[in-house]
């Protein structure tokens, strides 16, 4: 040490766990330092203390949620959305195609009772999905979310109504299950991609922002992250209710109009 007091070197590496390149860089640095230690000990016949490398995630330093916590509320939102579009829409289309609704109208059971039971059964499935996916994320993926907070539960029930209404509207667009499935797929893929569920959305062109700001999934994911204690909503909370509510109103009016325009 050239007569100077020797002090052990410490190196701290900051990395992002979800990025393969970041993990690779951390491993490379650790390997290089290990080789340096070995070479010094060999050349100078001297025991060189191993350089201690400590790592810390950037998300922890910035007090931002982990990717698992960030995505978990969004996955729950996607589940209720997909249930509405693919469990409600195709079923309604099939019943219209084979005149099942007309046959129900000739029975003593009011058609409104059928719609109520049909809607309730789908919402029950959505509630089971909420609990199942939430517990899966908490116990198997180590997500730290407030699954049973009152705000999250009440808002999720609100989303059940919204996306069930969207499913009804899709079911009344066409009587062909194939065409209805194609329409649902064409609608759901862009809505999911531009919802901010998988990654934050920022610095987008204005024409893309128009689609994003009219996307109910975007506001649903923001609200669920807020209510589950993951992160503050990037949109005002009243917008998280207003925009999905507009979709609920439009789809309900459309479905009722199409239903009343059909005979039976």
PDB file of C-alpha atoms in Angstrom:
ATOM      1  CA  UNK A   1       0.000   0.000   0.000  1.00  0.00           C
ATOM      2  CA  UNK A   2       3.091   2.283  -0.496  1.00  0.00           C
ATOM      3  CA  UNK A   3       3.269   3.095   3.218  1.00  0.00           C
ATOM      4  CA  UNK A   4      -0.233   4.467   3.226  1.00  0.00           C
ATOM      5  CA  UNK A   5      -2.906   3.106   5.529  1.00  0.00           C
ATOM      6  CA  UNK A   6      -4.922   0.462   3.746  1.00  0.00           C
ATOM      7  CA  UNK A   7      -8.687   0.662   3.711  1.00  0.00           C
ATOM      8  CA  UNK A   8     -11.027  -1.851   2.198  1.00  0.00           C
ATOM      9  CA  UNK A   9     -12.830  -0.805  -0.958  1.00  0.00           C
ATOM     10  CA  UNK A  10     -16.589  -1.044  -1.116  1.00  0.00           C
ATOM     11  CA  UNK A  11     -18.549  -0.919  -4.322  1.00  0.00           C
ATOM     12  CA  UNK A  12     -22.317  -0.480  -4.483  1.00  0.00           C
ATOM     13  CA  UNK A  13     -24.179  -1.376  -7.646  1.00  0.00           C
ATOM     14  CA  UNK A  14     -27.635  -0.054  -8.473  1.00  0.00           C
ATOM     15  CA  UNK A  15     -29.660  -2.254 -10.787  1.00  0.00           C
ATOM     16  CA  UNK A  16     -33.188  -2.906 -12.015  1.00  0.00           C
ATOM     17  CA  UNK A  17     -34.257  -6.509 -11.247  1.00  0.00           C
ATOM     18  CA  UNK A  18     -36.817  -6.723 -14.041  1.00  0.00           C
ATOM     19  CA  UNK A  19     -34.244  -5.895 -16.743  1.00  0.00           C
ATOM     20  CA  UNK A  20     -32.024  -8.697 -17.983  1.00  0.00           C
ATOM     21  CA  UNK A  21     -29.338  -6.255 -19.137  1.00  0.00           C
ATOM     22  CA  UNK A  22     -29.173  -4.677 -15.683  1.00  0.00           C
ATOM     23  CA  UNK A  23     -28.766  -8.043 -13.972  1.00  0.00           C
ATOM     24  CA  UNK A  24     -26.158  -9.038 -16.547  1.00  0.00           C
ATOM     25  CA  UNK A  25     -24.157  -5.870 -15.877  1.00  0.00           C
ATOM     26  CA  UNK A  26     -24.237  -6.520 -12.142  1.00  0.00           C
ATOM     27  CA  UNK A  27     -22.994 -10.074 -12.621  1.00  0.00           C
ATOM     28  CA  UNK A  28     -20.241  -8.897 -14.960  1.00  0.00           C
ATOM     29  CA  UNK A  29     -18.947  -6.347 -12.455  1.00  0.00           C
ATOM     30  CA  UNK A  30     -18.932  -8.910  -9.661  1.00  0.00           C
ATOM     31  CA  UNK A  31     -17.010 -11.375 -11.860  1.00  0.00           C
ATOM     32  CA  UNK A  32     -14.415  -8.750 -12.864  1.00  0.00           C
ATOM     33  CA  UNK A  33     -13.771  -7.735  -9.257  1.00  0.00           C
ATOM     34  CA  UNK A  34     -13.454 -11.359  -8.217  1.00  0.00           C
ATOM     35  CA  UNK A  35     -10.811 -11.918 -10.903  1.00  0.00           C
ATOM     36  CA  UNK A  36      -8.927  -8.783  -9.815  1.00  0.00           C
ATOM     37  CA  UNK A  37      -8.811 -10.033  -6.239  1.00  0.00           C
ATOM     38  CA  UNK A  38      -7.530 -13.415  -7.356  1.00  0.00           C
ATOM     39  CA  UNK A  39      -4.882 -11.927  -9.653  1.00  0.00           C
ATOM     40  CA  UNK A  40      -3.553  -9.572  -6.965  1.00  0.00           C
ATOM     41  CA  UNK A  41      -3.288 -12.372  -4.455  1.00  0.00           C
ATOM     42  CA  UNK A  42      -1.445 -14.518  -6.999  1.00  0.00           C
ATOM     43  CA  UNK A  43       1.006 -11.879  -8.264  1.00  0.00           C
ATOM     44  CA  UNK A  44       1.954 -10.322  -4.935  1.00  0.00           C
ATOM     45  CA  UNK A  45       1.528 -13.392  -2.770  1.00  0.00           C
ATOM     46  CA  UNK A  46      -0.638 -11.287  -0.536  1.00  0.00           C
ATOM     47  CA  UNK A  47      -4.038 -11.849   0.908  1.00  0.00           C
ATOM     48  CA  UNK A  48      -6.237  -9.162  -0.541  1.00  0.00           C
ATOM     49  CA  UNK A  49      -9.590  -8.669   1.088  1.00  0.00           C
ATOM     50  CA  UNK A  50     -12.376  -9.392  -1.313  1.00  0.00           C
ATOM     51  CA  UNK A  51     -14.155  -6.260  -2.466  1.00  0.00           C
ATOM     52  CA  UNK A  52     -17.622  -6.356  -1.010  1.00  0.00           C
ATOM     53  CA  UNK A  53     -20.310  -5.671  -3.580  1.00  0.00           C
ATOM     54  CA  UNK A  54     -23.730  -4.700  -2.311  1.00  0.00           C
ATOM     55  CA  UNK A  55     -26.712  -4.182  -4.582  1.00  0.00           C
ATOM     56  CA  UNK A  56     -29.891  -2.230  -4.139  1.00  0.00           C
ATOM     57  CA  UNK A  57     -32.839  -1.843  -6.455  1.00  0.00           C
ATOM     58  CA  UNK A  58     -33.468   1.561  -7.947  1.00  0.00           C
ATOM     59  CA  UNK A  59     -37.174   1.218  -7.199  1.00  0.00           C
ATOM     60  CA  UNK A  60     -36.473   0.871  -3.476  1.00  0.00           C
ATOM     61  CA  UNK A  61     -34.319   4.001  -3.482  1.00  0.00           C
ATOM     62  CA  UNK A  62     -36.975   6.055  -5.289  1.00  0.00           C
ATOM     63  CA  UNK A  63     -39.753   4.604  -3.103  1.00  0.00           C
ATOM     64  CA  UNK A  64     -41.575   3.434  -6.224  1.00  0.00           C
ATOM     65  CA  UNK A  65     -43.577   0.190  -6.415  1.00  0.00           C
ATOM     66  CA  UNK A  66     -42.020  -2.993  -7.678  1.00  0.00           C
ATOM     67  CA  UNK A  67     -43.104  -4.216 -11.077  1.00  0.00           C
ATOM     68  CA  UNK A  68     -45.125  -7.006  -9.461  1.00  0.00           C
ATOM     69  CA  UNK A  69     -47.062  -4.517  -7.357  1.00  0.00           C
ATOM     70  CA  UNK A  70     -47.448  -2.210 -10.352  1.00  0.00           C
ATOM     71  CA  UNK A  71     -48.917  -4.912 -12.584  1.00  0.00           C
ATOM     72  CA  UNK A  72     -51.050  -6.784 -10.020  1.00  0.00           C
ATOM     73  CA  UNK A  73     -53.980  -4.297  -9.914  1.00  0.00           C
ATOM     74  CA  UNK A  74     -53.913  -4.065 -13.697  1.00  0.00           C
ATOM     75  CA  UNK A  75     -54.145  -7.830 -14.120  1.00  0.00           C
ATOM     76  CA  UNK A  76     -57.250  -7.803 -11.927  1.00  0.00           C
ATOM     77  CA  UNK A  77     -58.715  -5.078 -14.143  1.00  0.00           C
ATOM     78  CA  UNK A  78     -57.920  -7.078 -17.283  1.00  0.00           C
ATOM     79  CA  UNK A  79     -59.636 -10.139 -15.793  1.00  0.00           C
ATOM     80  CA  UNK A  80     -62.922  -8.336 -15.183  1.00  0.00           C
ATOM     81  CA  UNK A  81     -62.699  -6.690 -18.600  1.00  0.00           C
ATOM     82  CA  UNK A  82     -62.116  -9.995 -20.395  1.00  0.00           C
ATOM     83  CA  UNK A  83     -64.928 -11.630 -18.436  1.00  0.00           C
ATOM     84  CA  UNK A  84     -67.304  -8.920 -19.568  1.00  0.00           C
ATOM     85  CA  UNK A  85     -66.331  -9.100 -23.210  1.00  0.00           C
ATOM     86  CA  UNK A  86     -65.929 -12.859 -23.644  1.00  0.00           C
ATOM     87  CA  UNK A  87     -68.336 -14.313 -21.055  1.00  0.00           C
ATOM     88  CA  UNK A  88     -71.218 -11.952 -21.775  1.00  0.00           C
ATOM     89  CA  UNK A  89     -70.926 -10.854 -25.402  1.00  0.00           C
ATOM     90  CA  UNK A  90     -70.710 -14.238 -27.187  1.00  0.00           C
ATOM     91  CA  UNK A  91     -73.439 -15.728 -24.985  1.00  0.00           C
ATOM     92  CA  UNK A  92     -75.855 -12.917 -25.830  1.00  0.00           C
ATOM     93  CA  UNK A  93     -74.995 -13.235 -29.527  1.00  0.00           C
ATOM     94  CA  UNK A  94     -75.726 -16.986 -29.485  1.00  0.00           C
ATOM     95  CA  UNK A  95     -79.052 -16.481 -27.695  1.00  0.00           C
ATOM     96  CA  UNK A  96     -80.069 -13.853 -30.250  1.00  0.00           C
ATOM     97  CA  UNK A  97     -78.958 -16.028 -33.158  1.00  0.00           C
ATOM     98  CA  UNK A  98     -81.111 -18.987 -32.088  1.00  0.00           C
ATOM     99  CA  UNK A  99     -84.022 -16.839 -30.843  1.00  0.00           C
ATOM    100  CA  UNK A 100     -83.571 -18.046 -27.284  1.00  0.00           C
ATOM    101  CA  UNK A 101     -84.544 -14.640 -25.934  1.00  0.00           C
ATOM    102  CA  UNK A 102     -87.836 -14.819 -27.834  1.00  0.00           C
ATOM    103  CA  UNK A 103     -88.526 -18.232 -26.337  1.00  0.00           C
ATOM    104  CA  UNK A 104     -87.892 -16.849 -22.864  1.00  0.00           C
ATOM    105  CA  UNK A 105     -90.419 -14.121 -23.579  1.00  0.00           C
ATOM    106  CA  UNK A 106     -93.159 -16.747 -24.085  1.00  0.00           C
ATOM    107  CA  UNK A 107     -92.597 -18.320 -20.648  1.00  0.00           C
ATOM    108  CA  UNK A 108     -94.209 -17.135 -17.406  1.00  0.00           C
ATOM    109  CA  UNK A 109     -90.779 -16.012 -16.193  1.00  0.00           C
ATOM    110  CA  UNK A 110     -90.257 -12.303 -16.946  1.00  0.00           C
ATOM    111  CA  UNK A 111     -87.403 -11.618 -19.326  1.00  0.00           C
ATOM    112  CA  UNK A 112     -86.087  -9.076 -16.840  1.00  0.00           C
ATOM    113  CA  UNK A 113     -85.580 -11.906 -14.331  1.00  0.00           C
ATOM    114  CA  UNK A 114     -83.516 -13.786 -16.890  1.00  0.00           C
ATOM    115  CA  UNK A 115     -81.310 -10.751 -17.534  1.00  0.00           C
ATOM    116  CA  UNK A 116     -80.876 -10.211 -13.803  1.00  0.00           C
ATOM    117  CA  UNK A 117     -79.863 -13.819 -13.201  1.00  0.00           C
ATOM    118  CA  UNK A 118     -77.551 -13.830 -16.210  1.00  0.00           C
ATOM    119  CA  UNK A 119     -75.858 -10.608 -15.098  1.00  0.00           C
ATOM    120  CA  UNK A 120     -75.553 -11.720 -11.475  1.00  0.00           C
ATOM    121  CA  UNK A 121     -73.929 -15.028 -12.473  1.00  0.00           C
ATOM    122  CA  UNK A 122     -71.281 -13.198 -14.513  1.00  0.00           C
ATOM    123  CA  UNK A 123     -70.590 -10.721 -11.741  1.00  0.00           C
ATOM    124  CA  UNK A 124     -70.229 -13.616  -9.291  1.00  0.00           C
ATOM    125  CA  UNK A 125     -67.564 -15.136 -11.564  1.00  0.00           C
ATOM    126  CA  UNK A 126     -65.792 -11.772 -11.650  1.00  0.00           C
ATOM    127  CA  UNK A 127     -65.783 -11.589  -7.851  1.00  0.00           C
ATOM    128  CA  UNK A 128     -64.270 -15.080  -7.639  1.00  0.00           C
ATOM    129  CA  UNK A 129     -61.608 -13.966 -10.116  1.00  0.00           C
ATOM    130  CA  UNK A 130     -60.830 -10.926  -7.970  1.00  0.00           C
ATOM    131  CA  UNK A 131     -60.206 -13.007  -4.871  1.00  0.00           C
ATOM    132  CA  UNK A 132     -58.358 -15.767  -6.714  1.00  0.00           C
ATOM    133  CA  UNK A 133     -56.025 -13.507  -8.682  1.00  0.00           C
ATOM    134  CA  UNK A 134     -55.397 -11.294  -5.673  1.00  0.00           C
ATOM    135  CA  UNK A 135     -54.420 -14.175  -3.406  1.00  0.00           C
ATOM    136  CA  UNK A 136     -52.299 -15.676  -6.181  1.00  0.00           C
ATOM    137  CA  UNK A 137     -50.370 -12.425  -6.520  1.00  0.00           C
ATOM    138  CA  UNK A 138     -49.935 -11.987  -2.773  1.00  0.00           C
ATOM    139  CA  UNK A 139     -48.867 -15.502  -1.796  1.00  0.00           C
ATOM    140  CA  UNK A 140     -47.104 -16.739  -4.926  1.00  0.00           C
ATOM    141  CA  UNK A 141     -45.727 -13.558  -6.498  1.00  0.00           C
ATOM    142  CA  UNK A 142     -45.096 -11.705  -3.209  1.00  0.00           C
ATOM    143  CA  UNK A 143     -47.196  -8.731  -4.233  1.00  0.00           C
ATOM    144  CA  UNK A 144     -47.924  -6.288  -1.414  1.00  0.00           C
ATOM    145  CA  UNK A 145     -51.365  -4.933  -2.257  1.00  0.00           C
ATOM    146  CA  UNK A 146     -54.371  -4.110  -0.080  1.00  0.00           C
ATOM    147  CA  UNK A 147     -56.684  -6.630  -1.701  1.00  0.00           C
ATOM    148  CA  UNK A 148     -59.588  -6.274   0.712  1.00  0.00           C
ATOM    149  CA  UNK A 149     -59.565  -2.524   1.244  1.00  0.00           C
ATOM    150  CA  UNK A 150     -63.132  -1.134   1.102  1.00  0.00           C
ATOM    151  CA  UNK A 151     -62.257   1.282  -1.690  1.00  0.00           C
ATOM    152  CA  UNK A 152     -60.782  -1.452  -3.884  1.00  0.00           C
ATOM    153  CA  UNK A 153     -63.757  -3.773  -3.362  1.00  0.00           C
ATOM    154  CA  UNK A 154     -66.385  -1.107  -4.060  1.00  0.00           C
ATOM    155  CA  UNK A 155     -64.562   0.166  -7.125  1.00  0.00           C
ATOM    156  CA  UNK A 156     -64.173  -3.371  -8.434  1.00  0.00           C
ATOM    157  CA  UNK A 157     -67.932  -3.913  -8.135  1.00  0.00           C
ATOM    158  CA  UNK A 158     -68.371  -0.707 -10.106  1.00  0.00           C
ATOM    159  CA  UNK A 159     -66.056  -2.117 -12.787  1.00  0.00           C
ATOM    160  CA  UNK A 160     -68.120  -5.312 -12.862  1.00  0.00           C
ATOM    161  CA  UNK A 161     -71.134  -3.260 -13.923  1.00  0.00           C
ATOM    162  CA  UNK A 162     -69.131  -1.271 -16.470  1.00  0.00           C
ATOM    163  CA  UNK A 163     -67.572  -4.214 -18.262  1.00  0.00           C
ATOM    164  CA  UNK A 164     -70.719  -6.328 -18.087  1.00  0.00           C
ATOM    165  CA  UNK A 165     -72.514  -3.482 -19.872  1.00  0.00           C
ATOM    166  CA  UNK A 166     -69.761  -3.427 -22.500  1.00  0.00           C
ATOM    167  CA  UNK A 167     -70.225  -7.174 -22.941  1.00  0.00           C
ATOM    168  CA  UNK A 168     -73.974  -6.728 -23.460  1.00  0.00           C
ATOM    169  CA  UNK A 169     -73.321  -4.030 -26.064  1.00  0.00           C
ATOM    170  CA  UNK A 170     -70.917  -6.298 -27.925  1.00  0.00           C
ATOM    171  CA  UNK A 171     -73.478  -9.096 -27.810  1.00  0.00           C
ATOM    172  CA  UNK A 172     -76.128  -6.879 -29.402  1.00  0.00           C
ATOM    173  CA  UNK A 173     -73.854  -5.731 -32.228  1.00  0.00           C
ATOM    174  CA  UNK A 174     -74.066  -9.003 -34.158  1.00  0.00           C
ATOM    175  CA  UNK A 175     -75.902 -12.306 -33.928  1.00  0.00           C
ATOM    176  CA  UNK A 176     -72.883 -14.188 -35.265  1.00  0.00           C
ATOM    177  CA  UNK A 177     -70.642 -15.504 -32.463  1.00  0.00           C
ATOM    178  CA  UNK A 178     -67.696 -15.525 -34.882  1.00  0.00           C
ATOM    179  CA  UNK A 179     -68.184 -11.899 -35.865  1.00  0.00           C
ATOM    180  CA  UNK A 180     -68.790 -10.942 -32.265  1.00  0.00           C
ATOM    181  CA  UNK A 181     -65.567 -12.667 -31.192  1.00  0.00           C
ATOM    182  CA  UNK A 182     -63.632 -10.860 -33.921  1.00  0.00           C
ATOM    183  CA  UNK A 183     -65.063  -7.521 -32.833  1.00  0.00           C
ATOM    184  CA  UNK A 184     -64.221  -8.257 -29.202  1.00  0.00           C
ATOM    185  CA  UNK A 185     -60.651  -9.195 -30.093  1.00  0.00           C
ATOM    186  CA  UNK A 186     -60.243  -6.102 -32.258  1.00  0.00           C
ATOM    187  CA  UNK A 187     -61.455  -3.946 -29.378  1.00  0.00           C
ATOM    188  CA  UNK A 188     -59.693  -5.597 -26.449  1.00  0.00           C
ATOM    189  CA  UNK A 189     -56.127  -5.748 -27.783  1.00  0.00           C
ATOM    190  CA  UNK A 190     -55.661  -1.977 -28.341  1.00  0.00           C
ATOM    191  CA  UNK A 191     -57.466  -1.185 -25.089  1.00  0.00           C
ATOM    192  CA  UNK A 192     -55.124  -3.459 -23.132  1.00  0.00           C
ATOM    193  CA  UNK A 193     -51.938  -2.256 -24.815  1.00  0.00           C
ATOM    194  CA  UNK A 194     -52.740   1.430 -24.280  1.00  0.00           C
ATOM    195  CA  UNK A 195     -54.076   1.104 -20.748  1.00  0.00           C
ATOM    196  CA  UNK A 196     -50.900   1.667 -18.742  1.00  0.00           C
ATOM    197  CA  UNK A 197     -51.339  -1.740 -17.122  1.00  0.00           C
ATOM    198  CA  UNK A 198     -48.024  -3.223 -18.197  1.00  0.00           C
ATOM    199  CA  UNK A 199     -45.951  -0.031 -18.284  1.00  0.00           C
ATOM    200  CA  UNK A 200     -46.425   3.687 -17.568  1.00  0.00           C
ATOM    201  CA  UNK A 201     -47.637   5.826 -20.463  1.00  0.00           C
ATOM    202  CA  UNK A 202     -45.972   9.171 -21.113  1.00  0.00           C
ATOM    203  CA  UNK A 203     -44.636  11.329 -23.965  1.00  0.00           C
ATOM    204  CA  UNK A 204     -47.131   9.879 -26.434  1.00  0.00           C
ATOM    205  CA  UNK A 205     -48.318  11.657 -29.607  1.00  0.00           C
ATOM    206  CA  UNK A 206     -51.519  13.636 -29.236  1.00  0.00           C
ATOM    207  CA  UNK A 207     -53.501  11.294 -31.474  1.00  0.00           C
ATOM    208  CA  UNK A 208     -52.490   8.336 -29.287  1.00  0.00           C
ATOM    209  CA  UNK A 209     -53.377  10.292 -26.142  1.00  0.00           C
ATOM    210  CA  UNK A 210     -56.910  10.738 -27.471  1.00  0.00           C
ATOM    211  CA  UNK A 211     -57.305   6.970 -27.457  1.00  0.00           C
ATOM    212  CA  UNK A 212     -55.587   6.591 -24.075  1.00  0.00           C
ATOM    213  CA  UNK A 213     -57.704   9.236 -22.353  1.00  0.00           C
ATOM    214  CA  UNK A 214     -60.923   7.633 -23.615  1.00  0.00           C
ATOM    215  CA  UNK A 215     -59.811   4.137 -22.574  1.00  0.00           C
ATOM    216  CA  UNK A 216     -61.736   2.882 -19.510  1.00  0.00           C
ATOM    217  CA  UNK A 217     -58.960   0.406 -18.674  1.00  0.00           C
ATOM    218  CA  UNK A 218     -56.511   3.275 -18.250  1.00  0.00           C
ATOM    219  CA  UNK A 219     -58.615   4.895 -15.535  1.00  0.00           C
ATOM    220  CA  UNK A 220     -59.564   1.563 -13.978  1.00  0.00           C
ATOM    221  CA  UNK A 221     -55.922   0.570 -13.498  1.00  0.00           C
ATOM    222  CA  UNK A 222     -55.035   3.962 -12.013  1.00  0.00           C
ATOM    223  CA  UNK A 223     -57.888   3.789  -9.518  1.00  0.00           C
ATOM    224  CA  UNK A 224     -57.138   0.212  -8.463  1.00  0.00           C
ATOM    225  CA  UNK A 225     -53.481   1.081  -7.804  1.00  0.00           C
ATOM    226  CA  UNK A 226     -54.646   3.961  -5.628  1.00  0.00           C
ATOM    227  CA  UNK A 227     -57.159   1.893  -3.662  1.00  0.00           C
ATOM    228  CA  UNK A 228     -54.769  -1.051  -3.266  1.00  0.00           C
ATOM    229  CA  UNK A 229     -52.084   1.196  -1.832  1.00  0.00           C
ATOM    230  CA  UNK A 230     -49.601   0.607  -4.656  1.00  0.00           C
ATOM    231  CA  UNK A 231     -49.237   4.116  -6.064  1.00  0.00           C
ATOM    232  CA  UNK A 232     -51.121   7.367  -6.345  1.00  0.00           C
ATOM    233  CA  UNK A 233     -53.426   7.620  -9.326  1.00  0.00           C
ATOM    234  CA  UNK A 234     -51.918   9.584 -12.199  1.00  0.00           C
ATOM    235  CA  UNK A 235     -55.403  10.777 -13.117  1.00  0.00           C
ATOM    236  CA  UNK A 236     -57.945  12.602 -10.915  1.00  0.00           C
ATOM    237  CA  UNK A 237     -60.127  10.159  -9.013  1.00  0.00           C
ATOM    238  CA  UNK A 238     -63.338  11.682 -10.351  1.00  0.00           C
ATOM    239  CA  UNK A 239     -62.107  10.887 -13.877  1.00  0.00           C
ATOM    240  CA  UNK A 240     -61.550   7.287 -12.811  1.00  0.00           C
ATOM    241  CA  UNK A 241     -65.294   7.119 -12.190  1.00  0.00           C
ATOM    242  CA  UNK A 242     -66.497   9.457 -14.919  1.00  0.00           C
ATOM    243  CA  UNK A 243     -64.931   7.888 -18.012  1.00  0.00           C
ATOM    244  CA  UNK A 244     -65.918   4.269 -17.186  1.00  0.00           C
ATOM    245  CA  UNK A 245     -69.341   5.646 -16.215  1.00  0.00           C
ATOM    246  CA  UNK A 246     -69.718   7.192 -19.671  1.00  0.00           C
ATOM    247  CA  UNK A 247     -68.942   3.806 -21.208  1.00  0.00           C
ATOM    248  CA  UNK A 248     -71.500   2.229 -18.870  1.00  0.00           C
ATOM    249  CA  UNK A 249     -74.178   4.717 -19.912  1.00  0.00           C
ATOM    250  CA  UNK A 250     -73.500   4.484 -23.646  1.00  0.00           C
ATOM    251  CA  UNK A 251     -73.389   0.680 -23.668  1.00  0.00           C
ATOM    252  CA  UNK A 252     -76.546   0.383 -21.561  1.00  0.00           C
ATOM    253  CA  UNK A 253     -78.493   2.749 -23.819  1.00  0.00           C
ATOM    254  CA  UNK A 254     -77.225   0.959 -26.924  1.00  0.00           C
ATOM    255  CA  UNK A 255     -78.166  -2.487 -25.579  1.00  0.00           C
ATOM    256  CA  UNK A 256     -81.635  -1.365 -24.503  1.00  0.00           C
ATOM    257  CA  UNK A 257     -82.223   0.331 -27.847  1.00  0.00           C
ATOM    258  CA  UNK A 258     -81.218  -2.748 -29.808  1.00  0.00           C
ATOM    259  CA  UNK A 259     -83.284  -4.986 -27.547  1.00  0.00           C
ATOM    260  CA  UNK A 260     -86.399  -2.838 -27.871  1.00  0.00           C
ATOM    261  CA  UNK A 261     -85.981  -2.645 -31.640  1.00  0.00           C
ATOM    262  CA  UNK A 262     -86.130  -6.442 -31.880  1.00  0.00           C
ATOM    263  CA  UNK A 263     -89.422  -8.273 -31.713  1.00  0.00           C
ATOM    264  CA  UNK A 264     -90.082 -10.641 -28.806  1.00  0.00           C
TER     265      UNK A 264
END
